[in-house]
Every structure is written in structure tokens, then in C-alpha cells.
Tab-separated table of C-alpha atoms in Angstrom:
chain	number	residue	atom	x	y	z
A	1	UNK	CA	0.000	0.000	0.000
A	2	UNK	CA	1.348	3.274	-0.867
A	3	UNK	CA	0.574	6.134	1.116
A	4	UNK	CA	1.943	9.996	0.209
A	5	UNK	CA	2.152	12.831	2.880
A	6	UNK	CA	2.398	16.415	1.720
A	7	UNK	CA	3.770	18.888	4.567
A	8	UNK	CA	5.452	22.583	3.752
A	9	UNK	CA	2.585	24.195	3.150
A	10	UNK	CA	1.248	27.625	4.654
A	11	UNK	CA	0.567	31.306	4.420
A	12	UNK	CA	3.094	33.240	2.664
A	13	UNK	CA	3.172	37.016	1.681
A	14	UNK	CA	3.759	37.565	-2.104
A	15	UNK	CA	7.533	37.271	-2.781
A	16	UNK	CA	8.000	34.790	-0.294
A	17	UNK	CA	9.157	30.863	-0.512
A	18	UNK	CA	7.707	27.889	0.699
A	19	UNK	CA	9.403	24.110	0.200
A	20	UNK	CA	6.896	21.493	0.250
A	21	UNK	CA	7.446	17.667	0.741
A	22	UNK	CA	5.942	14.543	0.361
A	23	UNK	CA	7.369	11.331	1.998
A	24	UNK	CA	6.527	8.247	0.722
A	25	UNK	CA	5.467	5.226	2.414
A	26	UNK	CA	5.647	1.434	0.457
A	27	UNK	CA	8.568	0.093	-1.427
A	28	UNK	CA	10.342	1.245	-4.435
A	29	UNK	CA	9.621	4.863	-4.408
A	30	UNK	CA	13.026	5.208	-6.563
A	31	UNK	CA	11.269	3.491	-9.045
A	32	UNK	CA	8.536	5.301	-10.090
A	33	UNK	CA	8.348	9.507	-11.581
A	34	UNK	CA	6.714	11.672	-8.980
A	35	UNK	CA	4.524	15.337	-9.763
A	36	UNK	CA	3.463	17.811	-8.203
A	37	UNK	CA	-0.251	18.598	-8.777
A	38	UNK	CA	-2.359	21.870	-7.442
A	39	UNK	CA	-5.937	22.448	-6.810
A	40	UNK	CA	-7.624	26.616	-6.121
A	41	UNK	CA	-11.200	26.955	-5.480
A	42	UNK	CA	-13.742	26.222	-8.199
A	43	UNK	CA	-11.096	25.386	-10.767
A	44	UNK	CA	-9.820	21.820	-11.868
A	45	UNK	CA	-6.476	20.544	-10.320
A	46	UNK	CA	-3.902	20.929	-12.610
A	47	UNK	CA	0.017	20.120	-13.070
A	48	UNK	CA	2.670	21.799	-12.118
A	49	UNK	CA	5.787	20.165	-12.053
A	50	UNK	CA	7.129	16.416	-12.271
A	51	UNK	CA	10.614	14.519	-12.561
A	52	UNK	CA	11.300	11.134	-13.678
A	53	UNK	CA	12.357	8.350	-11.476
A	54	UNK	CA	16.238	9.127	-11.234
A	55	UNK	CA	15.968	12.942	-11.344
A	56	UNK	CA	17.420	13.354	-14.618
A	57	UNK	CA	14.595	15.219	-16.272
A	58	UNK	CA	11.744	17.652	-14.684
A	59	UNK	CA	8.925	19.254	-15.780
A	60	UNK	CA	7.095	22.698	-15.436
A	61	UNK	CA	4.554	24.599	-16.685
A	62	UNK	CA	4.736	27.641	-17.974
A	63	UNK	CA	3.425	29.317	-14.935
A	64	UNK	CA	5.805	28.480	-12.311
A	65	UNK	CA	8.712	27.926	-14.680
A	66	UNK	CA	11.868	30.452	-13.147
A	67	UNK	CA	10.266	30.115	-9.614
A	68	UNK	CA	9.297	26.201	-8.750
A	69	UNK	CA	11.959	23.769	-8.346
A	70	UNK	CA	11.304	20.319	-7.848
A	71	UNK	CA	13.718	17.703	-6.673
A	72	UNK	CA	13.405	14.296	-4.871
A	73	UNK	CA	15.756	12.344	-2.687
A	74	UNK	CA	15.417	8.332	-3.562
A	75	UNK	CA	16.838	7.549	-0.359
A	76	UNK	CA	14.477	9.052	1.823
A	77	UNK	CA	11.805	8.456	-0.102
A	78	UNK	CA	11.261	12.259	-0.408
A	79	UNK	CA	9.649	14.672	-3.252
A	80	UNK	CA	10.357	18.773	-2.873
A	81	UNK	CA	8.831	21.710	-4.348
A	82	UNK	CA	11.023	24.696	-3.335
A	83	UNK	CA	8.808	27.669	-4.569
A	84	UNK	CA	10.127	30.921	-4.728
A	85	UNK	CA	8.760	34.947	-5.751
A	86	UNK	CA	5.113	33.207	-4.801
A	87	UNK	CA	1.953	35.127	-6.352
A	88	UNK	CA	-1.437	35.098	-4.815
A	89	UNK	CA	-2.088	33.039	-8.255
A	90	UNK	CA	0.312	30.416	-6.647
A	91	UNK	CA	-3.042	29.739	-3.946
A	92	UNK	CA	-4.160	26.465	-4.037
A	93	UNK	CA	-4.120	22.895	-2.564
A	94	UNK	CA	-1.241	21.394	-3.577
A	95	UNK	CA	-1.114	18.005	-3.992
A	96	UNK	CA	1.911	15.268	-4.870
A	97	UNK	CA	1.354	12.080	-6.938
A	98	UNK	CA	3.006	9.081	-8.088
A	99	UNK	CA	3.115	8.214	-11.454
A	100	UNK	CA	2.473	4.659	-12.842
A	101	UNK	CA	4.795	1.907	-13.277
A	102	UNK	CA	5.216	2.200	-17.111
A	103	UNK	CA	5.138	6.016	-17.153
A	104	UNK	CA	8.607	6.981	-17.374
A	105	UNK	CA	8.655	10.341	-19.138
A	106	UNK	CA	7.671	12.641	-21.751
A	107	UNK	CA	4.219	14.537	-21.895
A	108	UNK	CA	2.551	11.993	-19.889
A	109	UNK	CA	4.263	13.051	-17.121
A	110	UNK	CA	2.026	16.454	-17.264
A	111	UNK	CA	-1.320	14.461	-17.346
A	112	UNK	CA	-2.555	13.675	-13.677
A	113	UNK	CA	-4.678	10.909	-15.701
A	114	UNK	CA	-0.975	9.017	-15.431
A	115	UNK	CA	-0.901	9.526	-11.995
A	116	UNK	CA	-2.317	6.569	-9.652
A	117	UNK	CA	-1.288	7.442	-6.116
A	118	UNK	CA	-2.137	11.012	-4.604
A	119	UNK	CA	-1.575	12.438	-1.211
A	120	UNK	CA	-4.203	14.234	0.971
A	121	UNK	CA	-2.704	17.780	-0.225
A	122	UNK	CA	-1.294	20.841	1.930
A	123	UNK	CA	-2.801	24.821	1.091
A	124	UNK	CA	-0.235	27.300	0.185
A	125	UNK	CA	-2.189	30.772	0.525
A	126	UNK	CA	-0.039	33.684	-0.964
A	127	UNK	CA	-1.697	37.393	0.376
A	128	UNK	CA	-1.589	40.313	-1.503
């Protein structure tokens, strides 16, 4: 059973940084490419960022590109968004997802319909 905890999050004042994580719980986390999904109010989740299972590659969109940086640490079984110059646009749930077993990279990697595990998510609220 696989199990994904999101912590980092909070209330930050525009400008400001946050660094989220998400530990992972069940074997083989090494194996699989991890994302980074957010959620605001009345509007669909969508991606943000993702890296394949070794690191070597990452994804953004366009949105956060310059100001996100995700990273993950195989050994503990750890996934980080470090997100700087946050916008009150930034303001959502964010949520962090594992991808499945044959997903390895490319644009499905920026679908969350590739994504079978999620955690419970953790709000980020950027003020004015």
C-alpha cells in the first residue's frame, strides 16, 4: 500500500518561498516519476511540475517555470517543491502524486490521468 504525505505548506506574503514535501510510504519509491499537482477553489487541479524516477529530467509549466523547483531524494523516499517569488495566483491545494509503473517520461508526465497514487494535499495561501 502506498501512502503519500504532503507537509510545507502555509501562508506566505507575495515574494515569499515555501518548500513542500511529500514522503513516501511502500517500497520502491526510486522506481517510479513523482509530480506535483495543485488544486484553487472552483477550478480543476492541474500540473505543475514532475521529474522522472532518477531525477534526470523535470517538468514545469509555464506558470511556475523560473520560480518552482522540484527535486526528490530516492533515499528518503522524499519529493520537494522549493517555490520561490510566490503570487497570490500560486493559492491552491497542492497536492503530490506518483506516477504509474510504465510512465517513465515525456508529456505523460504532465497528465494527472498518469498519476495513480495522490496524497491528501497541503494549502499554500499567498496574500496580496
Amino acid at each position: 500500500q502506498v501512502q503519500l504525505v504532503e507537509s510545507g505548506g502555509g501562508l506566505v506574503q507575495t515574494g515569499g518561498s515555501l518548500r513542500l514535501s511529500c514522503v513516501a510510504s511502500g517500497r520502491a519509491f526510486g522506481s517510479y516519476a513523482m509530480g506535483w499537482f495543485r488544486q484553487a477553489p472552483g477550478k480543476e487541479r492541474e500540473f505543475v511540475s514532475s521529474i522522472t524516477w532518477g531525477g534526470g529530467r523535470t517538468y514545469y509549466t509555464n506558470s511556475v517555470k523560473g520560480r518552482f523547483t522540484i527535486s526528490r531524494d530516492n533515499a528518503k523516499s522524499t519529493l520537494y517543491l522549493q517555490m520561490d517569488n510566490l503570487k497570490p495566483e500560486d493559492t491552491a491545494v497542492y497536492y503530490c502524486a506518483r506516477a504509474g509503473a510504465t510512465i517513465r517520461n515525456g508529456e505523460s508526465l504532465m497528465d494527472r490521468r498518469f498519476f495513480d497514487y495522490w496524497g491528501q494535499g497541503t494549502q499554500v495561501t499567498v496574500s496580496a
